[in-house]
Short mmCIF file of C-alpha atoms in Angstrom, two decimals:
data_model
loop_
_atom_site.label_atom_id
_atom_site.label_comp_id
_atom_site.label_asym_id
_atom_site.label_seq_id
_atom_site.Cartn_x
_atom_site.Cartn_y
_atom_site.Cartn_z
CA MET T 16 2.22 -27.74 11.55
CA ASN T 17 5.69 -27.06 12.54
CA GLN T 18 7.29 -25.30 9.52
CA LYS T 19 9.97 -23.07 10.24
CA SER T 20 11.31 -22.74 6.62
CA ILE T 21 10.73 -19.09 4.91
CA PHE T 22 10.03 -20.22 1.53
CA ASN T 23 7.45 -22.93 2.39
CA PHE T 24 3.97 -21.67 0.80
CA SER T 25 1.74 -23.77 2.83
CA THR T 26 -2.09 -23.18 2.42
CA LEU T 27 -1.76 -21.49 6.28
CA VAL T 28 1.21 -19.13 4.74
CA VAL T 29 -1.06 -18.14 1.69
CA VAL T 30 -4.10 -17.38 4.04
CA ALA T 31 -1.85 -15.61 6.65
CA ILE T 32 -0.67 -13.25 3.69
CA GLY T 33 -4.10 -12.67 2.42
CA ILE T 34 -5.65 -11.82 5.95
CA GLY T 35 -2.67 -10.05 7.05
CA ALA T 36 -2.74 -7.98 4.00
CA ALA T 37 -6.53 -7.18 4.35
CA LEU T 38 -5.88 -6.29 8.06
CA TYR T 39 -2.90 -4.03 7.27
CA GLY T 40 -4.54 -2.44 4.34
CA PHE T 41 -7.79 -1.79 6.44
CA LEU T 42 -6.10 -0.41 9.36
CA GLY T 43 -3.70 1.58 7.02
CA PHE T 44 -6.76 4.06 6.82
CA PHE T 45 -6.44 5.05 10.38
CA GLY T 46 -3.53 7.64 11.45
CA PHE T 47 -2.78 11.16 12.46
CA THR T 48 -0.34 13.63 10.95
CA VAL T 49 3.19 14.47 12.18
CA GLY T 50 4.73 16.19 9.57
CA PRO T 51 4.31 17.23 5.96
CA GLN T 52 2.25 14.43 4.22
CA THR T 53 3.41 12.01 6.97
CA TRP T 54 1.39 9.93 9.15
CA VAL T 55 1.79 7.72 11.87
CA LYS T 56 0.25 4.45 10.94
CA PRO T 57 -0.60 2.25 13.93
CA ALA T 58 -0.83 -0.25 11.19
CA ILE T 59 2.86 -0.37 10.89
CA ALA T 60 2.80 -2.51 14.35
CA PHE T 61 1.03 -5.54 12.53
CA LEU T 62 3.71 -5.86 10.20
CA THR T 63 5.97 -6.38 13.29
CA ILE T 64 3.46 -8.89 14.79
CA PHE T 65 2.83 -10.83 11.65
CA GLY T 66 6.63 -10.84 10.80
CA ALA T 67 7.35 -12.42 14.30
CA LEU T 68 4.48 -14.99 13.65
CA PHE T 69 5.04 -16.13 10.28
CA GLY T 70 8.55 -14.83 8.99
CA PRO T 71 10.10 -12.39 6.48
CA ILE T 72 8.38 -13.10 3.24
CA VAL T 73 5.01 -13.05 4.71
CA GLY T 74 5.87 -9.78 6.17
CA LEU T 75 7.14 -8.48 2.97
CA LEU T 76 4.16 -9.69 0.93
CA ILE T 77 1.71 -8.24 3.77
CA GLY T 78 3.44 -4.93 3.63
CA LEU T 79 3.33 -4.63 -0.13
CA ILE T 80 -0.04 -5.93 -0.70
CA GLY T 81 -1.72 -4.18 2.21
CA HIS T 82 -0.09 -1.01 1.07
CA VAL T 83 -1.25 -1.07 -2.33
CA ILE T 84 -4.94 -2.01 -1.14
CA THR T 85 -4.88 1.11 1.05
CA ASP T 86 -3.74 3.27 -1.73
CA LEU T 87 -5.99 2.00 -4.30
CA ILE T 88 -8.98 2.25 -2.22
CA SER T 89 -8.33 5.65 -0.31
CA GLY T 90 -6.68 7.86 -3.11
CA GLY T 91 -7.05 6.11 -6.32
CA ILE T 92 -2.89 6.16 -6.80
CA VAL T 93 -0.59 3.51 -5.86
CA TRP T 94 2.57 5.22 -4.36
CA TRP T 95 4.92 2.33 -5.33
CA GLY T 96 7.99 4.02 -3.57
CA TRP T 97 5.98 3.75 0.03
CA ALA T 98 4.66 0.48 -1.10
CA PHE T 99 7.90 -1.04 -1.37
CA GLY T 100 8.96 0.69 1.65
CA SER T 101 6.19 -1.01 3.70
CA ALA T 102 7.36 -4.42 2.18
CA LEU T 103 10.96 -3.60 3.34
CA ILE T 104 9.63 -2.99 6.81
CA GLY T 105 7.65 -6.14 6.75
CA LEU T 106 10.94 -8.36 5.49
CA PHE T 107 13.17 -7.02 8.19
CA SER T 108 10.44 -7.63 10.93
CA GLY T 109 10.09 -11.17 9.96
CA PHE T 110 13.99 -11.73 10.29
CA VAL T 111 13.56 -12.73 14.09
CA PHE T 112 11.45 -15.42 12.74
CA MET T 113 14.32 -17.25 11.55
CA ASN T 114 15.92 -17.91 14.91
CA LYS T 115 15.56 -21.71 15.98
CA ASP T 116 14.54 -21.13 19.52
CA PHE T 117 12.09 -18.32 18.68
CA ASN T 118 8.69 -19.69 18.25
CA VAL T 119 5.61 -17.34 19.07
CA LYS T 120 3.29 -20.36 18.91
CA ALA T 121 5.11 -22.32 21.50
CA GLY T 122 5.77 -19.20 23.53
CA SER T 123 9.54 -19.89 23.50
CA TYR T 124 11.79 -16.73 23.69
CA ALA T 125 14.89 -15.14 25.02
CA LYS T 126 15.83 -11.69 25.99
CA LYS T 127 18.25 -11.30 22.81
CA HIS T 128 15.03 -11.89 20.62
CA ILE T 129 13.33 -8.80 22.17
CA TYR T 130 16.42 -6.78 21.22
CA GLN T 131 16.45 -8.21 17.75
CA ILE T 132 12.56 -7.16 17.04
CA LEU T 133 13.65 -3.64 18.08
CA ILE T 134 17.00 -3.62 16.02
CA TYR T 135 15.19 -5.24 13.06
CA GLY T 136 12.26 -3.07 13.26
CA LEU T 137 14.83 0.04 13.40
CA ILE T 138 16.79 -0.95 10.44
CA GLY T 139 13.70 -1.88 8.70
CA CYS T 140 12.23 1.75 9.15
CA ILE T 141 15.34 3.27 8.01
CA VAL T 142 15.68 0.96 4.82
CA GLY T 143 12.27 1.16 4.03
CA ILE T 144 11.50 4.78 4.29
CA GLY T 145 14.84 5.53 2.99
CA GLU T 146 13.85 3.60 -0.36
CA ALA T 147 10.71 5.50 -0.46
CA THR T 148 12.45 8.94 -0.07
CA LEU T 149 15.01 8.06 -2.75
CA PHE T 150 12.14 6.75 -4.96
CA ASP T 151 10.04 10.03 -4.53
CA ILE T 152 13.32 12.07 -5.19
CA PHE T 153 14.59 10.34 -8.45
CA ILE T 154 11.48 8.96 -9.93
CA MET T 155 8.84 11.37 -8.99
CA GLY T 156 11.28 14.39 -8.84
CA GLU T 157 10.33 15.87 -5.29
CA PRO T 158 12.82 18.30 -3.88
CA VAL T 159 15.60 16.68 -1.53
CA ASP T 160 15.20 18.99 1.25
CA LYS T 161 11.25 18.51 1.61
CA MET T 162 11.87 14.74 1.46
CA ALA T 163 14.47 14.91 4.21
CA VAL T 164 11.70 16.47 6.41
CA GLN T 165 9.42 13.62 5.49
CA PHE T 166 12.12 10.94 5.95
CA TRP T 167 12.90 11.73 9.69
CA GLY T 168 9.26 12.44 10.55
CA ALA T 169 8.26 9.02 9.04
CA VAL T 170 11.36 7.01 10.46
CA LEU T 171 10.94 8.59 13.96
CA ALA T 172 7.02 7.95 13.68
CA ASN T 173 7.23 4.37 12.69
CA ILE T 174 10.06 3.49 15.23
CA ALA T 175 7.74 4.82 17.95
CA THR T 176 5.01 2.53 16.68
CA VAL T 177 7.10 -0.47 16.55
CA THR T 178 8.40 0.11 19.93
CA VAL T 179 5.16 1.38 21.81
CA LEU T 180 2.50 -0.96 20.00
CA GLY T 181 4.21 -3.70 17.90
CA LEU T 182 6.68 -4.98 20.53
CA PRO T 183 4.34 -5.21 23.48
CA ILE T 184 1.57 -6.97 21.49
CA VAL T 185 4.30 -9.62 20.35
CA LEU T 186 5.51 -10.04 24.04
CA ALA T 187 1.94 -10.13 25.18
CA ILE T 188 1.26 -13.07 22.76
CA LEU T 189 4.20 -14.81 23.70
CA ARG T 190 3.43 -14.60 27.31
CA VAL T 191 -0.06 -16.11 26.52
CA ASN T 192 1.34 -18.80 24.54
CA LYS T 193 4.06 -19.70 27.09
CA LYS T 194 1.38 -20.04 29.86
CA SER T 195 -0.69 -22.59 28.00
CA SER T 196 2.38 -24.58 26.95
CA ASN T 197 4.48 -24.77 30.11
CA LEU T 198 3.42 -28.49 31.04
CA THR T 199 5.81 -31.00 31.54
CA ILE T 200 5.91 -34.85 31.44
CA GLU T 201 5.83 -36.34 34.81
CA LYS T 202 8.07 -39.36 34.90
CA MET O 10 -17.20 3.27 3.42
CA SER O 11 -19.64 0.35 3.45
CA LYS O 12 -18.92 -0.46 -0.01
CA MET O 13 -14.97 -0.86 0.70
CA GLY O 14 -13.22 -3.59 -1.00
CA THR O 15 -15.71 -3.90 -3.74
CA LEU O 16 -15.25 -0.60 -5.59
CA TYR O 17 -16.19 -2.27 -8.82
CA ALA O 18 -18.94 -0.54 -10.83
CA PRO O 19 -20.84 -2.95 -13.13
CA GLY O 20 -21.10 -1.62 -16.89
CA ASN O 21 -20.83 -2.61 -20.46
CA SER O 22 -18.07 -0.26 -21.65
CA ILE O 23 -14.87 -1.43 -23.64
CA PHE O 24 -13.05 -1.61 -20.69
CA HIS O 25 -15.32 -3.71 -18.77
CA ARG O 26 -15.08 -6.27 -21.43
CA MET O 27 -11.22 -6.06 -21.77
CA ASP O 28 -9.39 -8.73 -19.78
CA GLY O 29 -7.88 -7.90 -16.53
CA SER O 30 -4.46 -8.79 -17.21
CA VAL O 31 -4.28 -6.29 -20.21
CA LYS O 32 -5.85 -3.61 -18.06
CA MET O 33 -3.03 -4.47 -15.64
CA LEU O 34 -0.31 -4.16 -18.38
CA LEU O 35 -1.88 -0.76 -19.44
CA PHE O 36 -1.78 0.57 -15.91
CA ALA O 37 1.78 -0.65 -15.42
CA ALA O 38 2.92 1.05 -19.05
CA TRP O 39 1.05 4.13 -18.18
CA THR O 40 2.69 4.30 -14.54
CA ILE O 41 6.33 3.69 -16.14
CA ALA O 42 5.49 6.38 -18.79
CA THR O 43 4.61 8.98 -16.15
CA PHE O 44 7.38 8.07 -13.89
CA LEU O 45 10.03 8.77 -16.54
CA PHE O 46 9.24 12.41 -17.25
CA LEU O 47 9.10 15.66 -15.53
CA ASP O 48 7.61 17.50 -18.46
CA LEU O 49 4.19 19.30 -18.56
CA ARG O 50 3.49 19.02 -22.30
CA VAL O 51 3.93 14.99 -21.67
CA PHE O 52 1.57 14.89 -18.81
CA VAL O 53 -1.15 17.28 -20.35
CA VAL O 54 -1.25 15.03 -23.44
CA MET O 55 -1.50 11.93 -21.14
CA LEU O 56 -3.99 13.43 -18.82
CA LEU O 57 -6.41 14.55 -21.81
CA VAL O 58 -6.14 10.81 -23.41
CA GLY O 59 -6.57 9.50 -19.76
CA LEU O 60 -9.61 11.64 -18.96
CA GLY O 61 -11.24 10.75 -22.37
CA LEU O 62 -10.77 7.00 -21.70
CA LEU O 63 -12.38 7.58 -18.21
CA LEU O 64 -15.50 9.33 -19.70
CA SER O 65 -15.82 6.38 -22.13
CA ALA O 66 -16.02 3.91 -19.20
CA LYS O 67 -19.17 5.60 -17.91
CA ILE O 68 -18.24 5.07 -14.38
CA PRO O 69 -20.69 7.05 -12.18
CA PHE O 70 -19.28 10.27 -11.17
CA ARG O 71 -20.72 9.96 -7.56
CA ARG O 72 -18.67 6.93 -7.06
CA ILE O 73 -15.29 8.39 -7.74
CA ARG O 74 -16.16 11.97 -6.21
CA VAL O 75 -14.29 11.33 -3.10
CA ILE O 76 -11.17 10.03 -4.86
CA PHE O 77 -10.99 13.30 -6.63
CA TRP O 78 -11.33 15.39 -3.36
CA VAL O 79 -8.65 13.27 -1.69
CA MET O 80 -6.27 13.82 -4.76
CA ILE O 81 -6.98 17.83 -4.58
CA VAL O 82 -6.61 18.07 -1.02
CA PHE O 83 -3.17 15.94 -1.18
CA ASN O 84 -1.76 18.11 -3.89
CA VAL O 85 -2.86 21.29 -2.23
CA PHE O 86 -0.90 20.09 0.97
CA ASN O 87 2.11 18.96 -1.06
CA THR O 88 2.51 22.14 -2.96
CA ALA O 89 2.22 24.14 0.23
CA PHE O 90 4.83 22.15 1.92
CA ILE O 91 7.27 22.35 -1.25
CA LEU O 92 6.60 26.10 -1.44
CA LEU O 93 7.67 26.48 2.29
CA ILE O 94 10.48 23.98 2.68
CA THR O 95 12.08 24.85 -0.58
CA PRO O 96 10.86 28.14 -2.14
CA THR O 97 13.68 28.28 -4.77
CA TYR O 98 13.92 24.57 -5.68
CA GLY O 99 12.90 25.51 -9.41
CA SER O 100 15.98 27.49 -9.63
CA GLU O 101 18.23 24.23 -9.01
CA LEU O 102 16.67 22.85 -12.05
CA THR O 103 16.38 25.83 -14.58
CA GLY O 104 19.47 27.75 -13.52
CA THR O 105 17.24 30.91 -13.75
CA SER O 106 15.52 32.84 -10.98
CA THR O 107 12.46 35.17 -11.17
CA PRO O 108 11.25 36.24 -7.81
CA VAL O 109 7.39 36.37 -7.27
CA LEU O 110 6.53 36.47 -3.65
CA ASN O 111 8.59 37.24 -0.70
CA ILE O 112 7.71 34.96 2.21
CA GLY O 113 10.16 36.47 4.90
CA TYR O 114 13.26 33.97 4.98
CA ASN O 115 13.11 33.42 1.47
CA THR O 116 11.41 34.26 -1.93
CA ILE O 117 9.06 31.85 -3.73
CA ASN O 118 10.10 32.26 -7.55
CA LEU O 119 8.27 31.57 -10.90
CA GLU O 120 10.51 28.52 -11.52
CA THR O 121 9.47 26.68 -8.36
CA LEU O 122 5.68 27.63 -9.10
CA PHE O 123 6.21 26.00 -12.59
CA TYR O 124 7.69 23.04 -11.10
CA VAL O 125 4.92 22.63 -8.65
CA LEU O 126 2.59 22.81 -11.46
CA THR O 127 4.49 20.24 -13.46
CA LEU O 128 4.70 17.96 -10.44
CA THR O 129 1.07 18.28 -9.36
CA THR O 130 -0.06 17.23 -13.18
CA LYS O 131 2.40 14.38 -12.84
CA TYR O 132 0.45 13.03 -9.93
CA ILE O 133 -2.99 13.80 -11.31
CA THR O 134 -1.86 12.03 -14.76
CA LEU O 135 -1.67 8.87 -12.69
CA LEU O 136 -5.34 8.92 -11.53
CA PRO O 137 -7.49 8.17 -14.49
CA ILE O 138 -5.97 4.87 -15.66
CA SER O 139 -5.90 3.74 -12.00
CA LEU O 140 -9.53 4.56 -11.49
CA LEU O 141 -10.36 2.61 -14.90
CA PHE O 142 -8.58 -0.13 -13.47
CA ILE O 143 -10.24 -0.34 -10.07
CA PHE O 144 -13.56 0.46 -11.08
CA THR O 145 -14.05 -1.81 -14.15
CA THR O 146 -12.23 -5.03 -12.72
CA HIS O 147 -14.08 -7.44 -11.21
CA PRO O 148 -12.50 -8.53 -8.03
CA SER O 149 -12.75 -12.16 -8.84
CA GLN O 150 -11.05 -11.29 -12.10
CA PHE O 151 -8.30 -9.79 -10.28
CA ALA O 152 -6.68 -12.92 -9.22
CA SER O 153 -6.74 -14.77 -12.49
CA SER O 154 -5.40 -11.74 -14.19
CA LEU O 155 -2.49 -11.58 -11.58
CA ASN O 156 -1.67 -15.21 -12.42
CA ARG O 157 -1.85 -14.72 -16.21
CA ILE O 158 0.91 -12.08 -16.26
CA GLY O 159 3.30 -14.48 -14.33
CA ILE O 160 2.63 -13.97 -10.58
CA PRO O 161 2.65 -17.50 -8.89
CA TYR O 162 -0.95 -18.48 -8.03
CA LYS O 163 -0.69 -18.69 -4.45
CA ILE O 164 0.48 -15.25 -4.22
CA ALA O 165 -2.32 -14.12 -6.78
CA TYR O 166 -4.71 -16.15 -4.39
CA ALA O 167 -3.42 -14.55 -1.29
CA VAL O 168 -4.12 -11.14 -3.14
CA ASN O 169 -7.68 -12.40 -3.88
CA ILE O 170 -8.17 -13.30 -0.14
CA ALA O 171 -7.11 -9.83 1.15
CA PHE O 172 -9.71 -8.14 -1.09
CA ARG O 173 -12.48 -10.65 -0.17
CA TYR O 174 -11.73 -10.30 3.54
CA ILE O 175 -11.56 -6.55 4.08
CA PRO O 176 -15.44 -6.16 4.41
CA ASP O 177 -15.21 -9.08 7.02
CA ILE O 178 -12.47 -7.09 8.92
CA GLN O 179 -14.33 -4.05 8.67
CA SER O 180 -17.36 -5.38 10.26
CA GLU O 181 -15.32 -7.03 12.87
CA PHE O 182 -13.68 -3.74 13.48
CA ARG O 183 -16.94 -2.13 13.83
CA SER O 184 -18.08 -4.79 16.25
CA ILE O 185 -14.91 -4.61 18.54
CA THR O 186 -15.18 -0.81 18.58
CA ASN O 187 -19.04 -0.78 19.57
CA SER O 188 -18.57 -3.34 22.38
CA MET O 189 -15.64 -1.54 23.80
CA GLN O 190 -17.70 1.62 23.57
CA MET O 191 -20.33 -0.04 25.47
CA ARG O 192 -18.04 -0.77 28.28
CA GLY O 193 -17.11 2.92 28.47
CA ILE O 194 -13.77 3.09 26.54
CA GLY O 195 -13.91 6.27 24.71
CA PHE O 196 -12.58 6.90 21.29
CA ARG O 197 -13.78 10.19 20.24
CA LYS O 198 -12.56 13.83 21.13
CA GLY O 199 -14.15 14.55 24.50
CA ASP O 200 -14.53 11.20 25.51
CA ALA O 201 -11.38 11.03 27.24
CA PRO O 202 -7.94 12.96 27.58
CA PHE O 203 -5.71 12.69 24.58
CA ILE O 204 -3.08 10.07 25.77
CA GLN O 205 -6.02 8.02 27.34
CA ARG O 206 -7.61 7.88 23.90
CA VAL O 207 -4.45 6.70 22.11
CA LYS O 208 -4.35 3.76 24.71
CA ASN O 209 -7.99 2.97 23.90
CA VAL O 210 -7.34 2.98 20.31
CA THR O 211 -4.41 0.75 20.67
CA SER O 212 -6.25 -1.50 22.80
CA ILE O 213 -8.45 -2.46 19.71
CA ALA O 214 -5.16 -4.08 18.07
CA PHE O 215 -5.52 -7.15 20.33
CA PRO O 216 -8.97 -8.46 19.63
CA MET O 217 -8.47 -7.65 15.84
CA LEU O 218 -5.27 -9.77 15.89
CA TYR O 219 -6.80 -12.65 17.79
CA SER O 220 -9.81 -12.79 15.46
CA SER O 221 -7.81 -12.53 12.50
CA LEU O 222 -5.54 -15.48 13.57
CA GLN O 223 -8.46 -17.39 14.25
CA ARG O 224 -9.86 -16.72 10.82
CA ILE O 225 -6.54 -17.67 9.31
CA GLU O 226 -6.98 -21.06 10.96
CA VAL O 227 -10.31 -21.61 9.92
CA VAL O 228 -9.79 -20.36 6.32
CA SER O 229 -6.66 -22.37 5.88
CA ASN O 230 -8.09 -25.52 7.07
CA ALA O 231 -11.25 -25.15 4.72
CA MET O 232 -8.85 -24.56 2.01
CA GLU O 233 -6.66 -27.50 2.70
CA LEU O 234 -9.61 -30.05 2.94
CA ARG O 235 -10.59 -28.89 -0.48
CA GLY O 236 -7.09 -29.63 -1.73
CA PHE O 237 -5.76 -26.14 -2.21
CA GLY O 238 -1.98 -26.10 -3.51
CA LYS O 239 -1.66 -29.75 -4.45
CA HIS O 240 -1.09 -29.19 -8.02
CA ARG O 241 1.65 -26.73 -9.51
CA ARG O 242 -0.97 -24.89 -11.70
CA ARG O 243 -4.48 -24.11 -11.48
CA THR O 244 -7.28 -22.92 -13.55
CA TRP O 245 -9.59 -19.84 -12.77
CA TYR O 246 -13.37 -19.74 -13.13
CA HIS O 247 -13.10 -15.94 -14.48
CA MET O 248 -10.42 -16.57 -16.85
CA GLU O 249 -11.50 -15.81 -20.52
CA LYS O 250 -10.07 -16.10 -23.94
CA TYR O 251 -7.94 -13.29 -25.13
CA GLN O 252 -10.18 -11.19 -27.95
CA GLY O 253 -9.00 -8.53 -30.62
CA ILE O 254 -9.33 -5.67 -28.25
CA ASP O 255 -6.98 -7.39 -25.71
CA TYR O 256 -4.33 -7.89 -28.25
CA LEU O 257 -4.77 -4.40 -29.57
CA VAL O 258 -4.39 -2.68 -26.09
CA GLY O 259 -1.49 -4.94 -25.18
CA THR O 260 0.19 -4.08 -28.13
CA LEU O 261 -0.48 -0.29 -27.47
CA SER O 262 0.75 -0.54 -23.88
CA ILE O 263 4.07 -2.05 -25.04
CA LEU O 264 4.46 0.38 -27.55
CA LEU O 265 4.08 3.29 -24.87
CA ILE O 266 6.60 1.80 -22.79
CA ALA O 267 9.04 1.46 -25.60
CA GLY O 268 8.01 4.95 -27.10
CA SER O 269 8.37 6.93 -23.69
CA ILE O 270 11.81 5.31 -23.11
CA TRP O 271 12.93 6.27 -26.60
CA MET O 272 11.50 9.90 -25.93
CA LYS O 273 13.26 10.18 -22.38
CA VAL O 274 16.58 9.12 -23.97
CA SER O 275 16.74 11.04 -27.16
CA VAL O 276 14.22 13.89 -26.82
CA LEU O 277 12.91 15.25 -23.42
CA LYS O 278 15.68 14.53 -21.19
CA GLY O 279 14.94 16.73 -18.19
CA PHE O 280 12.55 19.45 -16.55
CA TRP O 281 10.87 21.36 -19.24
CA TYR O 282 10.60 25.26 -18.54
CA PRO O 283 9.46 27.36 -21.42
CA LEU O 284 9.85 30.86 -19.84
#
């Protein structure tokens, strides 16, 4: 079970996408308002976690499917711009997985990977929410100034969630897994 | 909330009999057509047609009442924010300005009010077909429909798993919060100070994650034992042959896409303002 390729759609990956999307979709209901039409969604942290565990493609699909599920069940309308935004955040949070020496299951990581999780999380939030903002301006026809307020609100809220919730959980899993894999062969 | 994930309302309307993939195509065509325009006339026509179709499906109103309320609340807030942040945005689209209401730092004008009305109608226009789609498509038919419109079956199956496991995750969530509350960890207002409550809420994440990771192991092992993913293609229990109505609605959907692109390019180019 040691696949590191991102395009390897094993059964495990299929199930991970499904259950991850259910988790992200369900937890997407919970949040609190921070600005005009802008929520802090603690669920975003799960994109960071599943990205680190299973890679960028899984992150992308969990973001997309999960967001569409939240939208369909809660409001009846799919906000495609924001759904693709979630997908992009998931994609970026999976890039750390592609390091050969980073493995959550074995608990192996270095300090640079922590910075990578943060930096990719930051870029992901800016790119993903930037995409959603542009989509709302050009496709939906929302005013630019209003969307700018939404953009900054959403970016700051999501970066805070990734830093305060996503990263600590990934680190905690790494430490737990490290403890159970530090056996050495006696010679 | 107990019925979450299974919004399907059984019935025998034309939409219940229609194939899921055709409904998906109609949904996509409707969404694209709405996205293209910013023109109240188009939206009013589409909204009336959509509401007619929704009524014909005979979905019990109490099932969709909540969604209507969510939509109304969303639009009220959206309108308020647009009017407060950009009270003169309508003038940028029309080039004219007819002041209506002074709000201190700026004046809301008639053009903006008309623009907000158009935008709200645009959002509401998306609702009927979306509701038709979720309430008349059986969740098991959903995966085969996705596969039929060209999505690889492994991804279609992942979507299926997602829908199927929402109720399980919901009950997992409930039992975790209950057991934490029994140990004196408060989640509600008044149980603890705000910061402590935020910490308490985030502490749910860990057990949720671990139970999900365990579930992933169990389910994927079970699927692997049954030979999932061995072949390049798979068949679906819920897949049916296309009927006459499916071909008809499929053709109409493609015509809707083509027609709306033609309209956008040649007739109704921008924002419509009659006054």
